[in-house]
C-alpha cells in the first residue's frame, strides 16, 4: 500500500479543495481570525480601545 492513509485522505478531500467556494470560505475565515488576533493585540497595548471603538 503505497502512500498509506494520508494519501487516501488527500484523495478523498481533493474534490473539495478544488471547489473555489470552499477555498474562499477558508480564506475568509482566516481573515476574520487574523483581524480578531490583531484586535486582541491592540487591546493589550492601547488602553480604552474598546470604549473608543464601540461608543
mmCIF file with all atom_site columns, C-alpha atoms in Angstrom:
data_model
loop_
_atom_site.group_PDB
_atom_site.id
_atom_site.type_symbol
_atom_site.label_atom_id
_atom_site.label_alt_id
_atom_site.label_comp_id
_atom_site.label_asym_id
_atom_site.label_entity_id
_atom_site.label_seq_id
_atom_site.pdbx_PDB_ins_code
_atom_site.Cartn_x
_atom_site.Cartn_y
_atom_site.Cartn_z
_atom_site.occupancy
_atom_site.B_iso_or_equiv
_atom_site.pdbx_formal_charge
_atom_site.auth_seq_id
_atom_site.auth_comp_id
_atom_site.auth_asym_id
_atom_site.auth_atom_id
_atom_site.pdbx_PDB_model_num
ATOM 1  C CA . UNK A 1 1  ? 0.000   0.000  0.000  1.00 0.00 ? 1  UNK A CA 1
ATOM 2  C CA . UNK A 1 2  ? 1.893   2.988  -1.294 1.00 0.00 ? 2  UNK A CA 1
ATOM 3  C CA . UNK A 1 3  ? 1.128   6.268  0.429  1.00 0.00 ? 3  UNK A CA 1
ATOM 4  C CA . UNK A 1 4  ? -0.868  4.979  3.327  1.00 0.00 ? 4  UNK A CA 1
ATOM 5  C CA . UNK A 1 5  ? -3.887  6.564  4.989  1.00 0.00 ? 5  UNK A CA 1
ATOM 6  C CA . UNK A 1 6  ? -2.762  10.172 4.442  1.00 0.00 ? 6  UNK A CA 1
ATOM 7  C CA . UNK A 1 7  ? -2.730  9.706  0.676  1.00 0.00 ? 7  UNK A CA 1
ATOM 8  C CA . UNK A 1 8  ? -6.178  8.152  0.816  1.00 0.00 ? 8  UNK A CA 1
ATOM 9  C CA . UNK A 1 9  ? -7.448  11.059 2.929  1.00 0.00 ? 9  UNK A CA 1
ATOM 10 C CA . UNK A 1 10 ? -5.962  13.572 0.475  1.00 0.00 ? 10 UNK A CA 1
ATOM 11 C CA . UNK A 1 11 ? -7.592  11.794 -2.476 1.00 0.00 ? 11 UNK A CA 1
ATOM 12 C CA . UNK A 1 12 ? -10.947 11.966 -0.691 1.00 0.00 ? 12 UNK A CA 1
ATOM 13 C CA . UNK A 1 13 ? -10.559 15.675 0.163  1.00 0.00 ? 13 UNK A CA 1
ATOM 14 C CA . UNK A 1 14 ? -9.140  16.774 -3.194 1.00 0.00 ? 14 UNK A CA 1
ATOM 15 C CA . UNK A 1 15 ? -12.520 17.408 -4.886 1.00 0.00 ? 15 UNK A CA 1
ATOM 16 C CA . UNK A 1 16 ? -13.482 19.741 -2.032 1.00 0.00 ? 16 UNK A CA 1
ATOM 17 C CA . UNK A 1 17 ? -10.132 21.550 -2.198 1.00 0.00 ? 17 UNK A CA 1
ATOM 18 C CA . UNK A 1 18 ? -10.695 22.220 -5.900 1.00 0.00 ? 18 UNK A CA 1
ATOM 19 C CA . UNK A 1 19 ? -14.030 23.917 -5.222 1.00 0.00 ? 19 UNK A CA 1
ATOM 20 C CA . UNK A 1 20 ? -13.387 27.658 -5.223 1.00 0.00 ? 20 UNK A CA 1
ATOM 21 C CA . UNK A 1 21 ? -16.298 28.343 -2.874 1.00 0.00 ? 21 UNK A CA 1
ATOM 22 C CA . UNK A 1 22 ? -14.672 26.179 -0.195 1.00 0.00 ? 22 UNK A CA 1
ATOM 23 C CA . UNK A 1 23 ? -11.308 27.901 -0.746 1.00 0.00 ? 23 UNK A CA 1
ATOM 24 C CA . UNK A 1 24 ? -12.978 31.306 -0.494 1.00 0.00 ? 24 UNK A CA 1
ATOM 25 C CA . UNK A 1 25 ? -14.753 30.336 2.748  1.00 0.00 ? 25 UNK A CA 1
ATOM 26 C CA . UNK A 1 26 ? -11.489 29.107 4.278  1.00 0.00 ? 26 UNK A CA 1
ATOM 27 C CA . UNK A 1 27 ? -9.725  32.314 3.225  1.00 0.00 ? 27 UNK A CA 1
ATOM 28 C CA . UNK A 1 28 ? -12.476 34.485 4.741  1.00 0.00 ? 28 UNK A CA 1
ATOM 29 C CA . UNK A 1 29 ? -12.350 32.512 7.984  1.00 0.00 ? 29 UNK A CA 1
ATOM 30 C CA . UNK A 1 30 ? -8.591  33.049 8.090  1.00 0.00 ? 30 UNK A CA 1
ATOM 31 C CA . UNK A 1 31 ? -9.080  36.780 7.542  1.00 0.00 ? 31 UNK A CA 1
ATOM 32 C CA . UNK A 1 32 ? -11.591 37.006 10.391 1.00 0.00 ? 32 UNK A CA 1
ATOM 33 C CA . UNK A 1 33 ? -9.245  35.142 12.720 1.00 0.00 ? 33 UNK A CA 1
ATOM 34 C CA . UNK A 1 34 ? -6.352  37.428 11.742 1.00 0.00 ? 34 UNK A CA 1
ATOM 35 C CA . UNK A 1 35 ? -8.449  40.541 12.435 1.00 0.00 ? 35 UNK A CA 1
ATOM 36 C CA . UNK A 1 36 ? -9.520  39.164 15.823 1.00 0.00 ? 36 UNK A CA 1
ATOM 37 C CA . UNK A 1 37 ? -5.892  38.395 16.672 1.00 0.00 ? 37 UNK A CA 1
ATOM 38 C CA . UNK A 1 38 ? -4.737  41.905 15.718 1.00 0.00 ? 38 UNK A CA 1
ATOM 39 C CA . UNK A 1 39 ? -7.635  43.477 17.634 1.00 0.00 ? 39 UNK A CA 1
ATOM 40 C CA . UNK A 1 40 ? -6.764  41.419 20.728 1.00 0.00 ? 40 UNK A CA 1
ATOM 41 C CA . UNK A 1 41 ? -3.136  42.500 20.499 1.00 0.00 ? 41 UNK A CA 1
ATOM 42 C CA . UNK A 1 42 ? -4.152  46.143 20.141 1.00 0.00 ? 42 UNK A CA 1
ATOM 43 C CA . UNK A 1 43 ? -6.431  45.872 23.196 1.00 0.00 ? 43 UNK A CA 1
ATOM 44 C CA . UNK A 1 44 ? -3.442  44.796 25.260 1.00 0.00 ? 44 UNK A CA 1
ATOM 45 C CA . UNK A 1 45 ? -1.295  47.781 24.249 1.00 0.00 ? 45 UNK A CA 1
ATOM 46 C CA . UNK A 1 46 ? -3.864  50.575 23.782 1.00 0.00 ? 46 UNK A CA 1
ATOM 47 C CA . UNK A 1 47 ? -5.862  51.309 26.956 1.00 0.00 ? 47 UNK A CA 1
ATOM 48 C CA . UNK A 1 48 ? -9.517  52.193 26.456 1.00 0.00 ? 48 UNK A CA 1
ATOM 49 C CA . UNK A 1 49 ? -9.635  50.940 22.872 1.00 0.00 ? 49 UNK A CA 1
ATOM 50 C CA . UNK A 1 50 ? -12.985 49.190 23.229 1.00 0.00 ? 50 UNK A CA 1
ATOM 51 C CA . UNK A 1 51 ? -14.684 52.281 24.632 1.00 0.00 ? 51 UNK A CA 1
ATOM 52 C CA . UNK A 1 52 ? -13.375 54.390 21.753 1.00 0.00 ? 52 UNK A CA 1
ATOM 53 C CA . UNK A 1 53 ? -14.405 51.921 19.051 1.00 0.00 ? 53 UNK A CA 1
ATOM 54 C CA . UNK A 1 54 ? -17.814 50.893 20.350 1.00 0.00 ? 54 UNK A CA 1
ATOM 55 C CA . UNK A 1 55 ? -19.133 54.169 21.746 1.00 0.00 ? 55 UNK A CA 1
#
